Short mmCIF file of C-alpha atoms and ligand atoms in Angstrom, two decimals:
data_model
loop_
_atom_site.label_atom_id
_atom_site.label_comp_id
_atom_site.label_asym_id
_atom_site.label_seq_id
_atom_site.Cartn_x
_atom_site.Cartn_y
_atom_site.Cartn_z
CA UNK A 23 80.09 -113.81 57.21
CA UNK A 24 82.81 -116.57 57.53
CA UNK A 25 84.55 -116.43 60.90
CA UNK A 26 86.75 -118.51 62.18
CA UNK A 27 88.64 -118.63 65.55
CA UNK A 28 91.89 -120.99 64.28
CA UNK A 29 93.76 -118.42 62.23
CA UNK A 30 95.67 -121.93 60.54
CA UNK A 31 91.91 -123.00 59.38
CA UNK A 32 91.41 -119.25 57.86
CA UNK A 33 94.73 -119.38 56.58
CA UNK A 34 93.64 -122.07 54.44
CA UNK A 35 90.32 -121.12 54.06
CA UNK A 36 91.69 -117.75 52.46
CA UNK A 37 94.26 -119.20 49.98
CA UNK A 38 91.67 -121.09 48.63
CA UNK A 39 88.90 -118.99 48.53
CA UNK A 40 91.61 -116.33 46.63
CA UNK A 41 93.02 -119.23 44.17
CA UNK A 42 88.70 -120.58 43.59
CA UNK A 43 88.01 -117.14 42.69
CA UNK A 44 90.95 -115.91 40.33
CA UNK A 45 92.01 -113.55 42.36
CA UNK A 46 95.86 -114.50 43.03
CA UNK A 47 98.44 -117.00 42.65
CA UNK A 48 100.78 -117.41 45.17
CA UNK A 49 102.48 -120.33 44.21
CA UNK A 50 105.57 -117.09 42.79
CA UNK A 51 108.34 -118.87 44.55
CA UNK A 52 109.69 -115.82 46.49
CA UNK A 53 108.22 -115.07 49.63
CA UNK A 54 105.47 -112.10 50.21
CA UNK A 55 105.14 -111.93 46.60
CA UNK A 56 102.07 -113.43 44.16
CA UNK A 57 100.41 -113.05 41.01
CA UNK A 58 97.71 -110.80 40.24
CA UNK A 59 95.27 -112.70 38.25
CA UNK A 60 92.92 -111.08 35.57
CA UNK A 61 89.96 -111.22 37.41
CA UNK A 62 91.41 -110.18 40.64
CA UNK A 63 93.31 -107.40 38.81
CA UNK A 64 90.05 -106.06 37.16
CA UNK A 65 88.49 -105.95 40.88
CA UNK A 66 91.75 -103.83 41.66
CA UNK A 67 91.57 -101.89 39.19
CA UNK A 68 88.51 -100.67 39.69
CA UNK A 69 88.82 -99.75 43.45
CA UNK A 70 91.78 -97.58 42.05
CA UNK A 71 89.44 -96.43 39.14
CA UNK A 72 87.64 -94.90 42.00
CA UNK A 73 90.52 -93.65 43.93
CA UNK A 74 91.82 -92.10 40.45
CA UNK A 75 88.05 -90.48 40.56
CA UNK A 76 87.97 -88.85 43.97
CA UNK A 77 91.46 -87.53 43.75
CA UNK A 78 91.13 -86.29 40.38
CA UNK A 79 87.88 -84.24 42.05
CA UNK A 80 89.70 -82.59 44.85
CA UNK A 81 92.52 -81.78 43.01
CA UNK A 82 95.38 -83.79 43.40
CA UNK A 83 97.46 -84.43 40.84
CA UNK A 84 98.98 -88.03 40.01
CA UNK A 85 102.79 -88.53 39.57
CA UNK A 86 104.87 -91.15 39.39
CA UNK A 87 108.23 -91.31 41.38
CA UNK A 88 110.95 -94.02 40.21
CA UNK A 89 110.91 -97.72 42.50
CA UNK A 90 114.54 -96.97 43.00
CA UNK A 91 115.19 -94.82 46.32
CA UNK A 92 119.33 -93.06 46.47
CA UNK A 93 121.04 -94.10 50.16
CA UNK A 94 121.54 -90.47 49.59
CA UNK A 95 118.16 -89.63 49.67
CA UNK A 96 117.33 -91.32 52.29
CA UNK A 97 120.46 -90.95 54.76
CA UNK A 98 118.77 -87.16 55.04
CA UNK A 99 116.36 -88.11 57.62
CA UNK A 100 118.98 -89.64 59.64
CA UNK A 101 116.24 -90.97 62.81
CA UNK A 102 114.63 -92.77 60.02
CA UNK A 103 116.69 -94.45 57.99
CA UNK A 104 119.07 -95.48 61.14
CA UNK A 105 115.61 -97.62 61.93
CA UNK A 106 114.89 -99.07 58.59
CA UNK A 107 117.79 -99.44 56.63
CA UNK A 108 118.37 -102.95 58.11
CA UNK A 109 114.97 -104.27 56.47
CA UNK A 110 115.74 -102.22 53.06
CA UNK A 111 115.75 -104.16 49.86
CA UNK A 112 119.17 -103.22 48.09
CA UNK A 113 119.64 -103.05 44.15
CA UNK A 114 123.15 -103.64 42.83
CA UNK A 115 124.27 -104.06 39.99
CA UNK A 116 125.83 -107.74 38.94
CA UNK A 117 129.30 -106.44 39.58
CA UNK A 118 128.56 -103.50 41.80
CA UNK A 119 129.02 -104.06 45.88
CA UNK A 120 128.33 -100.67 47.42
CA UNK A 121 124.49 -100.19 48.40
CA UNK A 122 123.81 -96.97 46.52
CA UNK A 123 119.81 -97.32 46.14
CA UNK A 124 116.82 -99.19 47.50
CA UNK A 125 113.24 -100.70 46.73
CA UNK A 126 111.44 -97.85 48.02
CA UNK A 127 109.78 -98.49 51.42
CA UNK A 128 107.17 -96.00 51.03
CA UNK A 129 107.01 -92.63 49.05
CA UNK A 130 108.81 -90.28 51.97
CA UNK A 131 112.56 -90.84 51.08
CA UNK A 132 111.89 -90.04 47.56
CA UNK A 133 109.64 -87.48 46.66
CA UNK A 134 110.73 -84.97 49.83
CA UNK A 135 114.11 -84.32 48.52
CA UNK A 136 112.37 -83.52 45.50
CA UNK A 137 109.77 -81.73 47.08
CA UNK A 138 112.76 -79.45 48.66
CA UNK A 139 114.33 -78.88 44.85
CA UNK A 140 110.72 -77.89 43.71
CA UNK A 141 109.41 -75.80 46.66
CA UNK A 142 110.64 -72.15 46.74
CA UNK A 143 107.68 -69.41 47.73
CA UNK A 144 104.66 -69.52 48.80
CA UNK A 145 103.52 -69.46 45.41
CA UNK A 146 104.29 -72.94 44.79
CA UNK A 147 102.30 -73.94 47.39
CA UNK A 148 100.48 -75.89 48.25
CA UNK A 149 101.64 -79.27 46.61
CA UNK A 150 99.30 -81.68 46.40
CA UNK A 151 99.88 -84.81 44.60
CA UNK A 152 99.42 -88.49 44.69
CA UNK A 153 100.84 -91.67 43.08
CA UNK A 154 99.85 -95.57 42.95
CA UNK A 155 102.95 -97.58 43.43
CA UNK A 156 104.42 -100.88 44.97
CA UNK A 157 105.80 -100.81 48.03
CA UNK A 158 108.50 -102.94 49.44
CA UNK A 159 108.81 -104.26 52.55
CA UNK A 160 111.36 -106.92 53.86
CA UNK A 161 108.74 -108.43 56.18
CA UNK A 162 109.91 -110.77 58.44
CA UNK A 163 106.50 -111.95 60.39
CA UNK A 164 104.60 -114.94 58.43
CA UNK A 165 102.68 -113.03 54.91
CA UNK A 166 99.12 -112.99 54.00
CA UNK A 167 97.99 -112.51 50.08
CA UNK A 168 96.72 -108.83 50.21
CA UNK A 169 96.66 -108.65 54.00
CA UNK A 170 100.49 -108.71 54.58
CA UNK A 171 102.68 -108.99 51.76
CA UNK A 172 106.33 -107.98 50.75
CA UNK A 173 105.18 -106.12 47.47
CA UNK A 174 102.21 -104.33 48.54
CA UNK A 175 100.62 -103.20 45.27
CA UNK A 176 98.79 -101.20 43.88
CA UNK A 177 98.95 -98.68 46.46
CA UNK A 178 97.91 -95.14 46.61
CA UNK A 179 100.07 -92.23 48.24
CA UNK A 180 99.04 -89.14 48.59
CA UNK A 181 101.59 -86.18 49.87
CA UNK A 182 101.01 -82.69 50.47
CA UNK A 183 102.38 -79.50 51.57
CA UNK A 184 100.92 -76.59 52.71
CA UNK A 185 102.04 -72.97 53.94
CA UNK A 186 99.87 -73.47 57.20
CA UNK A 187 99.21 -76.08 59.74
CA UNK A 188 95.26 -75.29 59.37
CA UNK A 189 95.45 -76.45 55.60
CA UNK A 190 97.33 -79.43 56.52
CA UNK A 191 94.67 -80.35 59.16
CA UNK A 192 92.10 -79.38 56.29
CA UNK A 193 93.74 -81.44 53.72
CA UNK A 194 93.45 -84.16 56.73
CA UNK A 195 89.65 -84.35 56.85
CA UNK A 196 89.31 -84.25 53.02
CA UNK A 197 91.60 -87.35 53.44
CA UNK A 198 89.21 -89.06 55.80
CA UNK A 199 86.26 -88.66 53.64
CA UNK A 200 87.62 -89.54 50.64
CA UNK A 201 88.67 -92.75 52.30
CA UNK A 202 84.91 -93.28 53.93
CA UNK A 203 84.12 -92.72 49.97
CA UNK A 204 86.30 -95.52 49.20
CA UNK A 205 84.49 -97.77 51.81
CA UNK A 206 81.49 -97.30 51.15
CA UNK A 207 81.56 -98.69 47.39
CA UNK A 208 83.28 -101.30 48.79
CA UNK A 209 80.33 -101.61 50.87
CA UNK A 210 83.06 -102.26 54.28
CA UNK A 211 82.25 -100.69 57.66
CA UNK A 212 84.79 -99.04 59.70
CA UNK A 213 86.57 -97.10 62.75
CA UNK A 214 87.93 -94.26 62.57
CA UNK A 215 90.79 -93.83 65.41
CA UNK A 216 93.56 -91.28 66.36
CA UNK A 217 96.59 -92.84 66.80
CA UNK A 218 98.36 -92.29 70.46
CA UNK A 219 101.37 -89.60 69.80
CA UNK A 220 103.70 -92.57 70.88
CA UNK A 221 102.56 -94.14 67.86
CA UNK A 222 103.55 -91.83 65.77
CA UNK A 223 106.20 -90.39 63.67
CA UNK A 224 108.54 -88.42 66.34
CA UNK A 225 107.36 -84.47 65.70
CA UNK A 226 104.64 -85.07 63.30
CA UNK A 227 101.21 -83.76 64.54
CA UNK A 228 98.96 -86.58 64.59
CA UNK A 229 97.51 -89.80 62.40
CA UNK A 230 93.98 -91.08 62.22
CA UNK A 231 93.79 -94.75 61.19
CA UNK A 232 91.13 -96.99 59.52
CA UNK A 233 90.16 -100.35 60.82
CA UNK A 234 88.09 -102.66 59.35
CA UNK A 235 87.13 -106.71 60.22
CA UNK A 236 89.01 -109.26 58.97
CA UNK A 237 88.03 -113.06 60.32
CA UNK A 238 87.61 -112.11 64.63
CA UNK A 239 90.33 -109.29 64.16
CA UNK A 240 90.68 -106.24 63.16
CA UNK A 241 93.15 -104.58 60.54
CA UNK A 242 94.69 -101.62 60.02
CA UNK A 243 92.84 -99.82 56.57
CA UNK A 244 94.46 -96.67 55.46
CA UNK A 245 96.40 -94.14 57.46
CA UNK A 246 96.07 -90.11 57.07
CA UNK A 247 99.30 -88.81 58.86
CA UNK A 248 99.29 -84.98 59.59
CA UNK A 249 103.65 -84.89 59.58
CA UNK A 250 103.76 -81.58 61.01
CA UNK A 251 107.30 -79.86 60.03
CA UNK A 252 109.19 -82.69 61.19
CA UNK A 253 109.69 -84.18 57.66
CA UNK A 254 109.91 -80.83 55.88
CA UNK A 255 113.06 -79.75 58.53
CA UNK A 256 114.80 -83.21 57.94
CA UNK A 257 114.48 -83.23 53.73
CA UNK A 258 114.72 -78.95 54.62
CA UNK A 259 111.14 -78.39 52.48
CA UNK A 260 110.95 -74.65 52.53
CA UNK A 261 109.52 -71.58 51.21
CA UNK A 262 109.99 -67.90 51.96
CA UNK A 263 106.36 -66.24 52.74
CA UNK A 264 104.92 -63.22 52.22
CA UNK A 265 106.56 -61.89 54.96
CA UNK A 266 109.80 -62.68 53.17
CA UNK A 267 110.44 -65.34 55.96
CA UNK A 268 111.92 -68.99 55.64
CA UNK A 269 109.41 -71.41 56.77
CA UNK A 270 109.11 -74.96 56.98
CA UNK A 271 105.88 -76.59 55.03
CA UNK A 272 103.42 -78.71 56.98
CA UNK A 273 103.05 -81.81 55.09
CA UNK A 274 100.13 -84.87 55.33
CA UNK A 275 100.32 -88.35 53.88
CA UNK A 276 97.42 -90.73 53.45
CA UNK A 277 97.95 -93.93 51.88
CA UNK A 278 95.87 -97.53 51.56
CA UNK A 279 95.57 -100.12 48.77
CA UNK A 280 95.08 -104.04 48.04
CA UNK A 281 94.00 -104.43 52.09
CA UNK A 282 90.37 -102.50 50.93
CA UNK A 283 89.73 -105.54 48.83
CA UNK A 284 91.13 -108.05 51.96
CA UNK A 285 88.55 -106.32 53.67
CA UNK A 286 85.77 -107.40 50.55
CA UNK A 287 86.75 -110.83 50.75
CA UNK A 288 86.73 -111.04 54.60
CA UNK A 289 84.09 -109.22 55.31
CA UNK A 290 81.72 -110.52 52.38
CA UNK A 291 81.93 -114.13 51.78
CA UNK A 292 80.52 -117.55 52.50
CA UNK A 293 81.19 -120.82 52.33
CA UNK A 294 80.73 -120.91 48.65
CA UNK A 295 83.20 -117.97 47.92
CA UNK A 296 83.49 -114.43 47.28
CA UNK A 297 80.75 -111.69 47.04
CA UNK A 298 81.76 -108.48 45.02
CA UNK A 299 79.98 -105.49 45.90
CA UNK A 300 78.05 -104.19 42.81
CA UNK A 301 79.82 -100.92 43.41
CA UNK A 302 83.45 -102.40 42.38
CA UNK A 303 82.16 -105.50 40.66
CA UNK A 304 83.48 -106.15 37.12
CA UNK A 305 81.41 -108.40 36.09
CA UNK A 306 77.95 -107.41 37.30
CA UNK A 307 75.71 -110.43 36.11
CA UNK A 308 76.63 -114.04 34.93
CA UNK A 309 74.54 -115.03 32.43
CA UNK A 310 73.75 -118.67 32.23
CA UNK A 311 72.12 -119.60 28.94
CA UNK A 312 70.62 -123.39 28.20
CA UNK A 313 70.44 -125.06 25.11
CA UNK A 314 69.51 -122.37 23.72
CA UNK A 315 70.69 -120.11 20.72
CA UNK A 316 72.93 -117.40 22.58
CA UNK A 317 72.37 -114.77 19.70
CA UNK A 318 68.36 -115.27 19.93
CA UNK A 319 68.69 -114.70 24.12
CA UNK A 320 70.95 -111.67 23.48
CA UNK A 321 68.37 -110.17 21.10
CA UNK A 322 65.54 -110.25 23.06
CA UNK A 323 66.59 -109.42 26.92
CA UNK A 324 68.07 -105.50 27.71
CA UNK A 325 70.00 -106.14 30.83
CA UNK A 326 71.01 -102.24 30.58
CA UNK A 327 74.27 -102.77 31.41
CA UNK A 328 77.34 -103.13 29.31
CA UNK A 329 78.25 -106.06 27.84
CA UNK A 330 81.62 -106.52 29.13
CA UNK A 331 80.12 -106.44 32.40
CA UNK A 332 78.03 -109.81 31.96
CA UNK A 333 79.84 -112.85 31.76
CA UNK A 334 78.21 -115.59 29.49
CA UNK A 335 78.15 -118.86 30.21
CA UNK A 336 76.66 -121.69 27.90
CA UNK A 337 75.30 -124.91 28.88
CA UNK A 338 74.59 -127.44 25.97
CA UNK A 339 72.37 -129.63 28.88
CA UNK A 340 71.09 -129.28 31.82
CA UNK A 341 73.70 -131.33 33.61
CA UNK A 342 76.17 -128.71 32.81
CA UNK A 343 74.49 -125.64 34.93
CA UNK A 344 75.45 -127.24 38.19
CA UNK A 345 79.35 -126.10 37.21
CA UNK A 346 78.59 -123.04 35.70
CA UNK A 347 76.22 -121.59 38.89
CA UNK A 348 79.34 -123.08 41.10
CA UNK A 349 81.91 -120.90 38.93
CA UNK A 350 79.52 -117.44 39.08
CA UNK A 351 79.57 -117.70 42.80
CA UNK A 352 83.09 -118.51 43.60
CA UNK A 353 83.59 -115.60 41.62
CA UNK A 354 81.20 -113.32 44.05
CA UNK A 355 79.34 -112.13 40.77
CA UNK A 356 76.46 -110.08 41.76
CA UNK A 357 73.57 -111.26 39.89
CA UNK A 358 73.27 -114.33 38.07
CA UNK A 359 70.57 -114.52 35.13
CA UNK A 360 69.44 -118.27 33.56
CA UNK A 361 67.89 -118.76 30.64
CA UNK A 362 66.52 -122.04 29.36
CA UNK A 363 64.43 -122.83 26.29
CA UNK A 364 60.93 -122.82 28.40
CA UNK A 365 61.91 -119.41 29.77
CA UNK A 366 62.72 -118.14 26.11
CA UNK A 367 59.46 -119.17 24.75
CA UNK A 368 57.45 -117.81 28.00
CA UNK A 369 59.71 -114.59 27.85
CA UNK A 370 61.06 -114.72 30.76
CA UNK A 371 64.05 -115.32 33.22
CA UNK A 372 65.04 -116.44 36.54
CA UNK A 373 66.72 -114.01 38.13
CA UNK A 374 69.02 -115.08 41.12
CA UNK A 375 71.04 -112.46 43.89
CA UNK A 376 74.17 -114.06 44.95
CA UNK A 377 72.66 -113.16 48.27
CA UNK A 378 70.53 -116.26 47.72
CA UNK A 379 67.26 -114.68 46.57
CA UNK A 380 65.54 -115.74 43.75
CA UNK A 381 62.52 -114.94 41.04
CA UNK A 382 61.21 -115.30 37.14
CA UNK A 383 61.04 -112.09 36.11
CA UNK A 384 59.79 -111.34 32.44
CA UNK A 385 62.02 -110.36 29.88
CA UNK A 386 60.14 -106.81 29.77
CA UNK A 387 61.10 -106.27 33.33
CA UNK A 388 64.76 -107.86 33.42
CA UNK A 389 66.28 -104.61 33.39
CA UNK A 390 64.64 -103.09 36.09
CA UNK A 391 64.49 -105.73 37.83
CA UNK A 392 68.52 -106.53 38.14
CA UNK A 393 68.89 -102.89 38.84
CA UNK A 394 66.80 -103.13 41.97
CA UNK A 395 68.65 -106.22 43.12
CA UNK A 396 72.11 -104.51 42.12
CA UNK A 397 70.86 -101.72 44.51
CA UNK A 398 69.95 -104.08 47.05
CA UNK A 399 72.94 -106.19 47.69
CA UNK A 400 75.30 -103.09 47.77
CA UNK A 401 73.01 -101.95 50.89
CA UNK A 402 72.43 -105.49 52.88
CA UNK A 403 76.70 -106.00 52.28
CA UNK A 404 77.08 -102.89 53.75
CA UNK A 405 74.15 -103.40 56.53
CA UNK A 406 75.92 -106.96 57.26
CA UNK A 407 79.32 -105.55 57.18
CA UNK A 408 78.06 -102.48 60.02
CA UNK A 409 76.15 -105.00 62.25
CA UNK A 410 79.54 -107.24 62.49
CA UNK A 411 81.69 -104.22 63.25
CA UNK A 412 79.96 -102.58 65.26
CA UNK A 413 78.18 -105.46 67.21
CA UNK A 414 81.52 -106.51 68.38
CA UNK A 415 82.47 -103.38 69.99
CA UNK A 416 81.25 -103.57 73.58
CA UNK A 417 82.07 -100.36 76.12
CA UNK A 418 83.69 -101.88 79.13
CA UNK A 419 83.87 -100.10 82.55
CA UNK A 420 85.73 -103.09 84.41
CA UNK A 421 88.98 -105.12 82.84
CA UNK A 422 86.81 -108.53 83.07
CA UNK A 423 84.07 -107.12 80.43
CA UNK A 424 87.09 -106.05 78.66
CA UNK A 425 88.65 -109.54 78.36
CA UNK A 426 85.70 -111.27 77.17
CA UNK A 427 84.88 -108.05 74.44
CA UNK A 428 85.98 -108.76 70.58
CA UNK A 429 86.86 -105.11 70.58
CA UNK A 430 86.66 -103.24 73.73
CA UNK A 431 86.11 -99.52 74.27
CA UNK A 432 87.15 -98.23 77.71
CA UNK A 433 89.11 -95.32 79.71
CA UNK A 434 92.80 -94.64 79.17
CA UNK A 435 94.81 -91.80 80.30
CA UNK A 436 97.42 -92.22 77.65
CA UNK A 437 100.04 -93.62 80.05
CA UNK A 438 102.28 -96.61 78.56
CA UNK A 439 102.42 -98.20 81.66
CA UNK A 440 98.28 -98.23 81.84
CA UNK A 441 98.29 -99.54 78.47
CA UNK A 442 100.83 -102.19 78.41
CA UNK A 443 98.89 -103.58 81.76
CA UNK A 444 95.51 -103.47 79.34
CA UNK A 445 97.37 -105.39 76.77
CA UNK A 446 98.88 -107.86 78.62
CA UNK A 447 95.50 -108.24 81.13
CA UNK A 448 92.66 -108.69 78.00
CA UNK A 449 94.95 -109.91 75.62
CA UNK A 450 94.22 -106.80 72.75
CA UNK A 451 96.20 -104.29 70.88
CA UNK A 452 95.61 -100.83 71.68
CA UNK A 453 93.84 -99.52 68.58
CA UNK A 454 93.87 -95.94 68.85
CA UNK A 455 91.30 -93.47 70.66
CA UNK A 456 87.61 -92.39 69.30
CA UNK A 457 88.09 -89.52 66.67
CA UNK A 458 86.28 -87.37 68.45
CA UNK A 459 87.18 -86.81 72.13
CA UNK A 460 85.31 -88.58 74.26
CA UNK A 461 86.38 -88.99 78.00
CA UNK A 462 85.96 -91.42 80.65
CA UNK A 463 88.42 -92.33 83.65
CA UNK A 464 91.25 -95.05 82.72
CA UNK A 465 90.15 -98.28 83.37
CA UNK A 466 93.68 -98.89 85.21
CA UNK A 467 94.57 -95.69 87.09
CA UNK A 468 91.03 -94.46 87.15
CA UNK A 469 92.68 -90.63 86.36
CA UNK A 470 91.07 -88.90 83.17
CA UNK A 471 91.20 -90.38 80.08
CA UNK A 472 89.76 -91.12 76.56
CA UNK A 473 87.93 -93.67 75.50
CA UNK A 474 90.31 -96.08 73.49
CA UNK A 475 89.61 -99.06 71.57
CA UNK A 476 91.74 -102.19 71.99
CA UNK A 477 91.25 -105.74 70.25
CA UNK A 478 93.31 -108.36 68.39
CA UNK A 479 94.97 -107.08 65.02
CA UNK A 480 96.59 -108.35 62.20
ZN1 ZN B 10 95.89 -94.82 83.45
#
């Protein structure tokens, strides 16, 4: 775990442990904006590959909806586009002036008025689909690759409707555990919180939020809104029911992307780079051969894994390994593999977890062997990545445990002025409450109350 209290120090420490891997380059001259690199892509890619997976099993159908969002559209939910249109990027044309469409901001503005032209009866519902997407935001506090950016990409959406508010609050909890799903291949511990209503989009039902670590905060990881009608009466999503009446859908959104693998890198690293989690890794062993014939090594080891999963280094002389083991572990790869000409004539290799651990393990058993330690890291990341989380929340009866806590867990009646004195007193963000009511008297008024988590968040 790499933790750092000077955010300017992580800040550094980040860009460079991003750029060492091949991640990102952010050197793209425009601001909130970088470059996916191929290896940092592939680790993407396959957190979505996963995504693409659970969805695909519960049912929800991927679309794509054009980056280009009409004023029109958007000027329909008056309340929120009177708040955001200031921060809207505009696209005009090289001679046009008038600011007819937008970067969209997030999927709301334009799928619901096509939701509205789609949605009729009951019959067509419910609607459940998803897309991956950039999204644009004009952000004006200071960016972070994959943490805070203006293009946040790839990022999932998923938006449904539903005749009652039961299935919404269904399609809620399916939400949740796809997104625990998620987290666990990426082998990141997290909180689950419901969001104060204040917090919230005016009329909708309720949100539940994700947190994870990241350095001594913690960030927000996903977001399953239940929207309630109050979308669906300002795009006017209806359908007539079987009692021939119009209604109003209930609609969720959930929606997370590039910040699961901000969570990878902050949550599992050192001071020599990057650890992947087997579960999402691309590359699942580097193997390091030495001065030896690479076609000879091939033939006589089974790794049993695919071969564009094992990255193949070549040293003509011992002097060159030093680089090589340096370039597997800034990368985070799993398992790393050498193989030297006394190993190939004893049959066997040494067999090294980036974790640190390492052992000659003959040829015969090479396969079951990496499988075991595959198996292995996956569980201690997510063991190390629990005991960090959850050894930093501390449950705090008086405001001076509070202040000292990384993340403290005490009593509030759900007043703003109770809050904002909790905030200003420990020096936290309010985080949200426990998922599952639990009570205890605010720490402030000492009426009844939840217990609420507050701490520092990006
Ligand atoms: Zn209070």
């Amino acid at each position: 775990m790499y933790k750092n209290p000077k955010e300017t120090e992580y800040a550094s420490w980040w860009n460079k442990t991003i750029s060492d891997a091949g991640l990102a380059d952010n050197r793209y001259q425009l601001k909130g904006f970088f470059v996916w690199m191929p290896y940092g892509f592939s680790i993407m890619k396959n957190i979505r590959n996963k995504w693409d997976y659970l969805f695909a099993l519960n049912g929800i159908q991927e679309m794509y909806f054009p980056l280009l969002v009409p004023v029109e559209y958007a000027s329909r939910n008056a309340s929120w586009w009177n708040s955001f249109k200031s921060q809207a990027f505009y696209a005009l044309g090289y001679e046009e002036t008038e600011k007819n469409a937008f970067l969209r901001p997030t999927g709301e503005p334009a799928m619901y008025p096509m939701f509205s032209t789609w949605i009729r009866s009951h019959r067509d519902l419910p609607l459940r689909i998803y897309e991956t997407v950039s999204s644009f935001r004009n952000e004006t506090k200071s960016t972070k690759t994959f943490v805070r950016d203006v293009e946040i990409g790839p990022w999932y959406e998923i938006h449904t409707c539903h005749a009652t508010r039961e299935e919404a609050e269904n399609e809620i909890k399916l939400a949740i555990k796809m997104n625990e799903e998620l987290f666990l291949d990426a082998a990141i511990a997290s909180i689950k919180v419901r969001k104060p209503p204040a917090d919230c989009f005016p009329g909708s039902v309720g949100a539940v939020e994700f947190y994870t670590t990241l350095n001594d905060k913690l960030i927000e990881n996903a977001s399953c809104n239940n929207l309630g009608q109050a979308y669906a009466k300002a795009f006017d999503i209806a359908f007539t029911d079987k009692d021939e009446q119009k209604k109003p859908v209930w609609q969720t959104c959930t929606g997370n992307g590039e910040r699961i693998l901000a969570a990878i890198i902050g949550n599992h690293s050192d001071d020599k780079g990057i650890v992947v989690p087997p579960k999402i890794a691309p590359l699942q062993a580097a193997l390091i051969i030495i001065n030896s014939p690479q076609e000879e090594v091939l033939d006589k080891i089974d790794l049993g894994i695919d071969k564009s999963k094992i990255l193949i280094l070549t040293a003509k002389a011992f002097s060159e390994i030093g680089e090589l083991r340096f370039k597997a572990e800034r990368m985070g790869i799993p398992a790393r593999i050498e193989i030297g000409p006394k190993e190939l004539l004893a049959s066997e290799a040494t067999l090294i977890s980036r974790a640190g651990n390492k052992k000659s393990v003959p040829f015969k058993n090479l396969k079951a062997e990496l499988a075991k330690l595959l198996e292995k890291l996956q569980n201690d990341l997510y063991d190390a990545s629990k005991k960090e989380l959850f050894g930093r929340i501390k449950e705090c009866d008086k405001i001076e445990e509070a202040e000292k806590a990384q993340v403290a867990l005490v009593g509030w009646c759900g007043k703003t002025e109770c809050s904002d004195w909790i905030k200003t007193k420990t020096k936290k963000d309010l985080i949200g409450m426990t998922l599952e009511i639990e009570k205890k008297k605010c720490i402030w008024c000492g009426e009844d109350g939840e217990k609420t988590y507050f701490s520092a968040a990006y």
